[in-house]
CSV table of C-alpha atoms in Angstrom, one decimal:
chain,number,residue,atom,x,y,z
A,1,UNK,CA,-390.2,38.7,157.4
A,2,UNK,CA,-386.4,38.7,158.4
A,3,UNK,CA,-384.5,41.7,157.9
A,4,UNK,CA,-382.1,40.9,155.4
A,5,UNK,CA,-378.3,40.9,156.4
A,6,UNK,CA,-376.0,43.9,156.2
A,7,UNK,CA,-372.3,44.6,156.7
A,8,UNK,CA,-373.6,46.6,159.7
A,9,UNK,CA,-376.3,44.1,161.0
A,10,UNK,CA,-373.3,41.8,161.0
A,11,UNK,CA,-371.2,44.2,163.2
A,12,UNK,CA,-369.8,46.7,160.9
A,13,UNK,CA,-370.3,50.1,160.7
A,14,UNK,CA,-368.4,51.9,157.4
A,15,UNK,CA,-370.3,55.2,157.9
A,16,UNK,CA,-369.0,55.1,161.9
A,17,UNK,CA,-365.1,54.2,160.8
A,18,UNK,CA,-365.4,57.2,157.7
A,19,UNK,CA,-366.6,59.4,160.7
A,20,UNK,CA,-363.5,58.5,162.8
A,21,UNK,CA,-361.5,59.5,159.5
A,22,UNK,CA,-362.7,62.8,159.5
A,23,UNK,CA,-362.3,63.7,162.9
A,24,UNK,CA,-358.9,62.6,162.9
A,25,UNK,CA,-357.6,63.9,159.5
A,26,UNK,CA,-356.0,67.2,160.6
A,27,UNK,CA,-354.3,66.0,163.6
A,28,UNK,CA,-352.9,63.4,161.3
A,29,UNK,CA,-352.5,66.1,158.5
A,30,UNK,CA,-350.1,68.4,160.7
A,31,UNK,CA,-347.7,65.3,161.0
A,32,UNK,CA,-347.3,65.4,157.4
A,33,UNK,CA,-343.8,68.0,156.1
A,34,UNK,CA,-342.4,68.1,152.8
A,35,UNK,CA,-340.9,64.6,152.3
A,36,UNK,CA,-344.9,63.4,152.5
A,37,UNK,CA,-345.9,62.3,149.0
A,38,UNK,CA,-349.9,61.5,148.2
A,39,UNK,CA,-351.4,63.1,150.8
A,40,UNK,CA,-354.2,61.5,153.0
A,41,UNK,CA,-356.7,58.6,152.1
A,42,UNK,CA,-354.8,56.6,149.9
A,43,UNK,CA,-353.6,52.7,149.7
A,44,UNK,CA,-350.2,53.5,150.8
A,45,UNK,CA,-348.6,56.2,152.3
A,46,UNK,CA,-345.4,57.9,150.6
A,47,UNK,CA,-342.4,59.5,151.2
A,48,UNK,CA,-339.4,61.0,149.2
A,49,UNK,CA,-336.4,59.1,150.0
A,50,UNK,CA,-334.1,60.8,147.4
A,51,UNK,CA,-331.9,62.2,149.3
A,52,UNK,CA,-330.7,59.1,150.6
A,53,UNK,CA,-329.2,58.7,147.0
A,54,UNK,CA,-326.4,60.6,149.2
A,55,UNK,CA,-325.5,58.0,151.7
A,56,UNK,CA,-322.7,55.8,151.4
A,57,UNK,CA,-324.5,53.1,152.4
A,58,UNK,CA,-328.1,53.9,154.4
A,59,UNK,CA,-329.5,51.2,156.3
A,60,UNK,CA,-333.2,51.3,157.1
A,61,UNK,CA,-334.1,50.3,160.8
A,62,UNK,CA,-337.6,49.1,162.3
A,63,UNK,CA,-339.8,48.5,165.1
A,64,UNK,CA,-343.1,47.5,166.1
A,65,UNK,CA,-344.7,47.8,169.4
A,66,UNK,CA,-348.1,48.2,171.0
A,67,UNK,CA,-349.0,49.3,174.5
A,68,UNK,CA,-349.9,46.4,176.2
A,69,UNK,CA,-352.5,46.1,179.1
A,70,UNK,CA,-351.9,49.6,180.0
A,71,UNK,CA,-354.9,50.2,177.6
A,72,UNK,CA,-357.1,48.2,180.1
A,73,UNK,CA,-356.8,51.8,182.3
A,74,UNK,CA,-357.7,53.7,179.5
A,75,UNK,CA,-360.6,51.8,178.8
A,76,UNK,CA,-361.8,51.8,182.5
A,77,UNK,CA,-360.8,56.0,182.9
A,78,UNK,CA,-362.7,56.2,179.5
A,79,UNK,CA,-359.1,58.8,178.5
A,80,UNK,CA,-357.9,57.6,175.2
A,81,UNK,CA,-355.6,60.5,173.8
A,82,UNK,CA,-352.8,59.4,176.4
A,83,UNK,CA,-352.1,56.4,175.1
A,84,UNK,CA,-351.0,57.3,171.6
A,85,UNK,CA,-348.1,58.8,172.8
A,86,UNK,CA,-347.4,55.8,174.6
A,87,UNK,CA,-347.6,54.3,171.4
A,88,UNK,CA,-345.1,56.5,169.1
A,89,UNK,CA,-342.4,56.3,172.3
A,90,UNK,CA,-342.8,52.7,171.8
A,91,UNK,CA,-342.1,52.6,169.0
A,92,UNK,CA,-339.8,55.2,167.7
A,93,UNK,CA,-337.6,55.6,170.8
A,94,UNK,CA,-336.5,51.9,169.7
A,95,UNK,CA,-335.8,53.4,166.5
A,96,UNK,CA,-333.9,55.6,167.4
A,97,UNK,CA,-331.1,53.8,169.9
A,98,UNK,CA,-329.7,52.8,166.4
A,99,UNK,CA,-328.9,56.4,165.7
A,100,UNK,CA,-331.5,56.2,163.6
A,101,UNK,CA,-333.8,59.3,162.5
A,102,UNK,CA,-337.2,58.2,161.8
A,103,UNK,CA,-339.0,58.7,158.8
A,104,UNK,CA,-342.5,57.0,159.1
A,105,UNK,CA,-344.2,55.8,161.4
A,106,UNK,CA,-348.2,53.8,160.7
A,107,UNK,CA,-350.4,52.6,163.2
A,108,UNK,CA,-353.4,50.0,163.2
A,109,UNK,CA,-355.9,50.0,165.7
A,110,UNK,CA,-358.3,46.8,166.5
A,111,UNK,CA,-362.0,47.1,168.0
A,112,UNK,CA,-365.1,45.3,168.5
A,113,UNK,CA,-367.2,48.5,167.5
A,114,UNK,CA,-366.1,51.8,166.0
A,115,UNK,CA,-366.9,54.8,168.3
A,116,UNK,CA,-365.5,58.0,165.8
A,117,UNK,CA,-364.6,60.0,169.0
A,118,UNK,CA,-363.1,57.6,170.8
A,119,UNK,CA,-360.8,56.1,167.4
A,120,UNK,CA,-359.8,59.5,167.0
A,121,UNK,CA,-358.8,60.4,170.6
A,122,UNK,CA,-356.2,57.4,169.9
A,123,UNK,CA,-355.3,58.9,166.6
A,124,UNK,CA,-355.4,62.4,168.2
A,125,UNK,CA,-352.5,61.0,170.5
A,126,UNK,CA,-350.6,59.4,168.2
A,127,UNK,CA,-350.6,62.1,165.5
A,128,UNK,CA,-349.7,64.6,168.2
A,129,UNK,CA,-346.5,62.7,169.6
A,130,UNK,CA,-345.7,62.3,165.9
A,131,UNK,CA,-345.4,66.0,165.3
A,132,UNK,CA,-343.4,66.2,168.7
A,133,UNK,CA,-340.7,64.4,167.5
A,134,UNK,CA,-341.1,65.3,163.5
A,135,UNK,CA,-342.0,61.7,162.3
A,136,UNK,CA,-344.9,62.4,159.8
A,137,UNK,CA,-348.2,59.9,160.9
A,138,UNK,CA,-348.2,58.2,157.0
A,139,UNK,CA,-351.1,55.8,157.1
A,140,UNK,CA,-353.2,53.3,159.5
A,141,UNK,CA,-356.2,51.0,159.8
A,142,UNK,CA,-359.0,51.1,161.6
A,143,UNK,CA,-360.4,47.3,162.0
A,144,UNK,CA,-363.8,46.7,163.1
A,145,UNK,CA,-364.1,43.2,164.6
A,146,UNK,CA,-367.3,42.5,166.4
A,147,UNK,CA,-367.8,38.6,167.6
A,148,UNK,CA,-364.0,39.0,168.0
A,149,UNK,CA,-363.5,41.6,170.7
A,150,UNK,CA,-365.8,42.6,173.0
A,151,UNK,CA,-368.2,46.1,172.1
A,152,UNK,CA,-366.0,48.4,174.0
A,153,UNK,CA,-362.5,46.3,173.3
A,154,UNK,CA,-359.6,48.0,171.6
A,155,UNK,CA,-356.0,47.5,170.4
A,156,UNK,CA,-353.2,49.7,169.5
A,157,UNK,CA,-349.6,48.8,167.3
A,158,UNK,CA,-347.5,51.0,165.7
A,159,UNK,CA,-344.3,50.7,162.9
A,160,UNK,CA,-342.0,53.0,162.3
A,161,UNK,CA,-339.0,53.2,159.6
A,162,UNK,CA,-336.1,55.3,160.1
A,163,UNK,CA,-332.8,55.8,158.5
A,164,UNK,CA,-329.0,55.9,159.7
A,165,UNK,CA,-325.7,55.8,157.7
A,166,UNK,CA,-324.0,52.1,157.9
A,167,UNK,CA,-321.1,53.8,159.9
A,168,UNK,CA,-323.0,55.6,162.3
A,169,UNK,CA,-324.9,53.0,163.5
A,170,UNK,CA,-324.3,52.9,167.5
A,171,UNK,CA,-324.3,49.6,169.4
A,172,UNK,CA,-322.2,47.2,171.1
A,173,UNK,CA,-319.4,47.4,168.5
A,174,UNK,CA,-318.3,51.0,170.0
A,175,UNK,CA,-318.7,50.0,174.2
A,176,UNK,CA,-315.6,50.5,175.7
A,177,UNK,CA,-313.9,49.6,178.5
A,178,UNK,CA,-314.0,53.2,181.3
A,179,UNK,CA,-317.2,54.4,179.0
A,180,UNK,CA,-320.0,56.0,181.2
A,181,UNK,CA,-323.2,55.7,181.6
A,182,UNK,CA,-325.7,58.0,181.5
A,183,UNK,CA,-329.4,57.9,182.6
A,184,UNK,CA,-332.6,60.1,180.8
A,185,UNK,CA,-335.3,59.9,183.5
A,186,UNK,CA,-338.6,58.1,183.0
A,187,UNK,CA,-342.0,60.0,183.3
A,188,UNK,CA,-343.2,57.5,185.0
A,189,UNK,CA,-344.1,53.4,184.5
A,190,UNK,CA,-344.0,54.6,181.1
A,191,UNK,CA,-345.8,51.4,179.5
A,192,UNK,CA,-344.3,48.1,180.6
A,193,UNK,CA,-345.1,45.9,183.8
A,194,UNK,CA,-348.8,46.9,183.7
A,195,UNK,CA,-350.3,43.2,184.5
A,196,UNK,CA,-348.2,43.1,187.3
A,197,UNK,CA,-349.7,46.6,188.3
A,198,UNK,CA,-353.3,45.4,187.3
A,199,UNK,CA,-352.7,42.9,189.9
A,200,UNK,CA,-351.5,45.5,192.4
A,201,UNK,CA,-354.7,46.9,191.8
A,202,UNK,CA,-356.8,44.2,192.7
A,203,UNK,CA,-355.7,42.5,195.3
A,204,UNK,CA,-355.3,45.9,197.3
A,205,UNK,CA,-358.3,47.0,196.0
A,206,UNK,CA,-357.2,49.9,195.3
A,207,UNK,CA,-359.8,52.2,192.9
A,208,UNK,CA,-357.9,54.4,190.0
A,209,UNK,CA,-360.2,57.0,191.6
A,210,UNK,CA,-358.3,57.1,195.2
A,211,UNK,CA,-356.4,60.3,195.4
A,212,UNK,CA,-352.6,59.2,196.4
A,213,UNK,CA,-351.1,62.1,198.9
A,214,UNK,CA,-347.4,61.2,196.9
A,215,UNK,CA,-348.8,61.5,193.7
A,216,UNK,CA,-350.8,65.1,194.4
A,217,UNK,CA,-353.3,63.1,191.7
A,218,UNK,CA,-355.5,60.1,191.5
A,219,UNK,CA,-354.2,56.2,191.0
A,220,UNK,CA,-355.3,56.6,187.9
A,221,UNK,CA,-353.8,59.8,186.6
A,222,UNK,CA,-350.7,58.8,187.9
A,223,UNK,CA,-350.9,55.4,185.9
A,224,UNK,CA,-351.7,57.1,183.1
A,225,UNK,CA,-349.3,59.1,182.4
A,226,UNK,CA,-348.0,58.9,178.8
A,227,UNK,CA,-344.2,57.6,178.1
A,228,UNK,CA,-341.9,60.5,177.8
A,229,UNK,CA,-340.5,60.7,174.1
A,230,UNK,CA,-336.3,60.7,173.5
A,231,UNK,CA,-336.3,60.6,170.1
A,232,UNK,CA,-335.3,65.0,169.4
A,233,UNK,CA,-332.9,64.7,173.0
A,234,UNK,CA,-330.9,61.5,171.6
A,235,UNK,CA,-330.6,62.6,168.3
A,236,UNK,CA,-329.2,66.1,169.6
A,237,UNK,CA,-326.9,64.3,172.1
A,238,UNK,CA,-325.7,62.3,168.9
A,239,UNK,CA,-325.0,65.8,167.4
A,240,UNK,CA,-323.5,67.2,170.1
A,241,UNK,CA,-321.3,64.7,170.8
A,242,UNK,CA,-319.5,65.0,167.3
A,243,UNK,CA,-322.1,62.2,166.1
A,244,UNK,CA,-323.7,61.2,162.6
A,245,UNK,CA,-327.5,61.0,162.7
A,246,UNK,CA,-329.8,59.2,160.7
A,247,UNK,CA,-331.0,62.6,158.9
A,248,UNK,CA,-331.6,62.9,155.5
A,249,UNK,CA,-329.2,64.6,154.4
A,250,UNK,CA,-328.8,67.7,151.2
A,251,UNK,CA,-325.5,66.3,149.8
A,252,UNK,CA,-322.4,63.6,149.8
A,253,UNK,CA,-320.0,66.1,152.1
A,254,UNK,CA,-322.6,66.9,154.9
A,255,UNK,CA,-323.6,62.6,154.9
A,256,UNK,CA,-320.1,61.6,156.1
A,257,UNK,CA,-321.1,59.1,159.2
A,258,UNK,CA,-319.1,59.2,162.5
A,259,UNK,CA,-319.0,57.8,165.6
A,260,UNK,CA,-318.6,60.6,168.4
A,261,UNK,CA,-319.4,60.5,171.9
A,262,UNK,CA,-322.0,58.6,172.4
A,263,UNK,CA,-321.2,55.1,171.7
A,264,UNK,CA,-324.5,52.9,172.4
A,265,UNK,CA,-327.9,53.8,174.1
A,266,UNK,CA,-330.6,51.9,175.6
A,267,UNK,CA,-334.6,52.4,175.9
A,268,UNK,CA,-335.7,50.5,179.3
A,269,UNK,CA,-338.6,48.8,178.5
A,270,UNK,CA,-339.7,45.6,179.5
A,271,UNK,CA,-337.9,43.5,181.9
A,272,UNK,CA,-335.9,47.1,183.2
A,273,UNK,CA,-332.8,48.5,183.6
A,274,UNK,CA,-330.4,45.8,183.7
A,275,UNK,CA,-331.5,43.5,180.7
A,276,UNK,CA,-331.9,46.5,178.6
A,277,UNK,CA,-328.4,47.9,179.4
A,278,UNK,CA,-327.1,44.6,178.9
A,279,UNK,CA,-328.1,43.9,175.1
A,280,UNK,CA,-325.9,47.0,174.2
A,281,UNK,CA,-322.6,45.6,176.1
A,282,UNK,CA,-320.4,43.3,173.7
A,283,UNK,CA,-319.1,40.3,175.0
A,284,UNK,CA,-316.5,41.0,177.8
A,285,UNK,CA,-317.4,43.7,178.8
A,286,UNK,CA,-320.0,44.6,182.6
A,287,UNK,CA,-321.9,48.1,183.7
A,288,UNK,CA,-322.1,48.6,187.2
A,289,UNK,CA,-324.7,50.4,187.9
A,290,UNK,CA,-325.5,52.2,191.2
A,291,UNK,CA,-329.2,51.9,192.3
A,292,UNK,CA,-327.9,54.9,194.8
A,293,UNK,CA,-327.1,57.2,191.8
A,294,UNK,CA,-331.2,58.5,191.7
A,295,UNK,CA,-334.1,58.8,193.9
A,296,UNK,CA,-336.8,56.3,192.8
A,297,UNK,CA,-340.0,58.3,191.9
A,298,UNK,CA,-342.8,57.6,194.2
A,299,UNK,CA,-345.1,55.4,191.9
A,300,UNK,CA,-343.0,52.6,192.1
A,301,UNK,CA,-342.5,52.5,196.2
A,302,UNK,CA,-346.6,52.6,196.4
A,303,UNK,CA,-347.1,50.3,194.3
A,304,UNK,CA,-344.6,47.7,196.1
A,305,UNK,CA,-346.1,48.0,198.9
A,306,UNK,CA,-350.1,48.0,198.0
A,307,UNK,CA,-348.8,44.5,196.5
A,308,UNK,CA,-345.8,43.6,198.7
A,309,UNK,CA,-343.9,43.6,195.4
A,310,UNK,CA,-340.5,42.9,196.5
A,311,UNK,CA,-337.7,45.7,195.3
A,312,UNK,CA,-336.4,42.4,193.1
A,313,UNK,CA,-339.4,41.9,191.1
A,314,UNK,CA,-339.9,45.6,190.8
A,315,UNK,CA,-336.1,45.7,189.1
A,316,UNK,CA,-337.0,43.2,186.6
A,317,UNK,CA,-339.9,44.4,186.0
A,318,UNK,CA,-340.5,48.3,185.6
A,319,UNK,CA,-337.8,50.8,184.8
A,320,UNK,CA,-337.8,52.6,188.4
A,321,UNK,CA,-337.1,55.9,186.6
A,322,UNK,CA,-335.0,55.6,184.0
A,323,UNK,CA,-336.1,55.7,180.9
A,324,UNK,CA,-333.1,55.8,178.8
A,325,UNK,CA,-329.6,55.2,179.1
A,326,UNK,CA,-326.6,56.5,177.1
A,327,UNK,CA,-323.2,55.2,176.8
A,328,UNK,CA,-320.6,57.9,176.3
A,329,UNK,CA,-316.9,58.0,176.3
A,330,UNK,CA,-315.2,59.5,179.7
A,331,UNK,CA,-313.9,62.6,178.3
A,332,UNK,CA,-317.7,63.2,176.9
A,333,UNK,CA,-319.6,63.2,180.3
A,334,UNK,CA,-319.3,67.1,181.4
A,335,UNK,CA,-320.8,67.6,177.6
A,336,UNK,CA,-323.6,64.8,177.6
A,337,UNK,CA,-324.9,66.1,180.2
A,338,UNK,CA,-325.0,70.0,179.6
A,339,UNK,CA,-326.7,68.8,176.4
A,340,UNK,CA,-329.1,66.5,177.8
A,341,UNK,CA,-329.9,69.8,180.0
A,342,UNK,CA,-330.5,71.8,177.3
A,343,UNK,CA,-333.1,69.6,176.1
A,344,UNK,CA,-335.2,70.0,179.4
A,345,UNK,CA,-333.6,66.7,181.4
A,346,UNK,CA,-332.1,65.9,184.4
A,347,UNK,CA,-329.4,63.5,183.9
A,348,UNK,CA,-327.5,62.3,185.9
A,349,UNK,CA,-324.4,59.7,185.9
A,350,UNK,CA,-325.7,55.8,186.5
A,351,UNK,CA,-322.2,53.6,186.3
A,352,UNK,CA,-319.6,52.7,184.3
A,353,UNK,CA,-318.3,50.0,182.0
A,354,UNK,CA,-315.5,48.0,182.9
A,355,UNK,CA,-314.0,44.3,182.0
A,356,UNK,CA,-316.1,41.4,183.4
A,357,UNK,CA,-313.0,40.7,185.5
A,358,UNK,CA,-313.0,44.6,186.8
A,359,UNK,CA,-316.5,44.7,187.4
A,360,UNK,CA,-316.7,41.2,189.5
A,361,UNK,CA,-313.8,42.9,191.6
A,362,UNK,CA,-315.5,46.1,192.1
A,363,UNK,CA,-318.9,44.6,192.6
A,364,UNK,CA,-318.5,40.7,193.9
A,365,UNK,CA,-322.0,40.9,196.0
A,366,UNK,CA,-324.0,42.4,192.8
A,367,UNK,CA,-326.9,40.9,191.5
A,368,UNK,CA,-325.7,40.2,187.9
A,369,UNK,CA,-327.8,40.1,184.7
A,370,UNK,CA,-326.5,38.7,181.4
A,371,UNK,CA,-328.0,37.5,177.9
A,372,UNK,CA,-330.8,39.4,178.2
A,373,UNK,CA,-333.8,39.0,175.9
A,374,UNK,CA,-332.2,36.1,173.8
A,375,UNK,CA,-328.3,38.8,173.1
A,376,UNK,CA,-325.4,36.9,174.2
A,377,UNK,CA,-322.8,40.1,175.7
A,378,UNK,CA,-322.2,41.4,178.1
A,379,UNK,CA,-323.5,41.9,181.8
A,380,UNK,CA,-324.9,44.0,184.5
A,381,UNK,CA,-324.2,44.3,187.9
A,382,UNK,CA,-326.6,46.4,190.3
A,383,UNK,CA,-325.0,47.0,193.4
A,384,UNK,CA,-326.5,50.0,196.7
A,385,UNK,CA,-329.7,50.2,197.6
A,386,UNK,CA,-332.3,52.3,196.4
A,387,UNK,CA,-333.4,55.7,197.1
A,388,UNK,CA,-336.8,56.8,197.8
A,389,UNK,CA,-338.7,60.2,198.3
């Protein structure tokens, strides 16, 4: 006689995704400070946004991101934790170029079967970069989807909501002509570019087991190493600058927004360093940017030349080692960059801002990139050559 069908004949194992619940619950749980409402485990997760009753006029910002093919490495090393981070830096460092604190972030995670251990490695991740930069972990979804994905198959997204007062927002609007620019370095491909590095990969044939003498660590350690977060050192650079962050704040006097040193910032993520910079230039306005101003970290230079990736594609492609990029006003540079220190950094200085007329004079061989990811402003122009170790 047939066995007669099941959710879990079908595919679906409950019992496996409440195991993966349980494992993960108090990494999730130390996310969670006071403003958490509800707990864990319900339909929704809750905050208290009271104290935004004290904003003039608070404007929510979001983002959504996953990880991309990166997690095709993770699934091949069989190392899963790494990747959450990836994940939150994704997501909230996007949140954050806003001037933005964050309040919330979710995740959702897609699989063809539920392994408890290896969901909450992910979640693991996650919740711990979450508690890094003080963003509570408030709810997610584990979705089993066999005949879909593959048995071992898995996606990652995250969402985060954070909060900034109207006038503090930073952007475009406050670029101005002589402002500097200041670059946060990357920890490493962070996690764009990864089907071109795939490809690297295989048409070297190079194994993510090979040690690499520049790396002092395997191909794929190197490639695996998680996105560094900027949330906590651009919200302190705000401060310190004579800024307004997005935090919630205790009462009307302390909510007062301004606008101090830091005037725009940039997360370099897909398509690199000049079409990021770009979308936070108003119209009329050009960065020059020096690729002489840093030494390109050694991932980047092996992996153009395993794949005879030209240092063109590489540009447009992967961030080179910068990860973010702060616009500051002149007489705010010396103090940027003690505070970026103090936060465990090594800045450095990348360019400068000038009129589109200024910068075509100072840089008339540069390769120039403009309307970046569908913003009409302003441009960049690279100009130097690039520095390797």
């Amino acid at each position: 006689m047939t066995e007669p069908l099941s959710y879990r004949s079908a595919g679906v194992d409950t019992e496996a995704g409440d195991r993966a619940v349980e494992l993960m619950k108090a990494a999730v749980g130390r996310t969670h400070g006071p403003l958490v409402v509800g707990g864990q485990g319900g339909f929704a997760g809750m905050v208290d946004a009271s104290a935004l009753r004290h904003y003039s006029r608070p404007l929510l910002a979001t983002s959504t991101d996953g990880v991309g093919t990166k997690i095709a490495l993770a699934r091949a090393l069989d190392i899963h934790h790494t990747i959450g981070q990836d994940l939150v830096a994704m997501v909230v460092d996007d949140v954050v170029v806003v001037g933005a604190t964050p309040l919330l972030m979710t995740d959702y995670i897609a699989c063809g079967r539920v392994v408890p251990e290896r969901i909450a490695n992910i979640v693991r991740g996650i919740a711990e970069a979450c508690e890094e930069v003080g963003v509570p972990l408030l709810g997610g979804e584990t979705a089993e989807h066999p005949g879909v994905m593959e048995p071992d198959d898995y996606d990652i997204a995250g969402a985060a909501t954070g909060v900034v007062e109207a006038d503090a927002v930073l952007g475009p609007q406050h670029v101005r002509e002589g402002d500097v620019l200041i670059a946060l370095p990357a920890s490493g491909l962070h996690s764009n570019g990864y089907s071109l590095v795939r490809k690297v990969l295989e048409v070297s044939g190079t194994p993510l087991e090979r040690h690499v003498e520049e790396f002092g660590r395997t191909m794929g350690e190197e490639l695996l190493e998680p996105t560094r977060l900027y949330t906590r050192p651009c919200l302190d650079l705000i401060d310190a600058l004579g800024g307004t962050t997005g935090a919630l704040v205790a009462d009307a006097a302390a909510g007062r927004a301004a606008i101090g040193g830091v005037h725009a910032l940039s997360h370099v993520t897909g398509a690199g360093l000049a079409a990021n910079v770009a979308r936070v230039l108003p119209t009329g306005l050009a960065a020059v940017i020096d690729r002489g101003t840093w030494v390109v970290p050694p991932v980047f230079d092996v992996l153009g030349r395993l794949g005879g990736v030209s240092w063109d594609d590489l540009e447009v492609t992967l961030n080179l080692g910068v990860g973010m990029v702060a616009i500051v006003a002149p007489e705010h540079v010396d103090a940027a960059l003690a505070a970026a220190r103090r936060e465990g950094s090594e800045p450095w200085v990348l360019g400068e801002v000038y009129t589109e007329e200024g910068a075509a004079l100072r840089a008339p061989e540069a390769r120039v990139t403009t309307g970046a990811k569908g913003v009409t402003g302003g441009s960049v122009r690279m100009v130097g050559a690039y520095r390797t170790a």
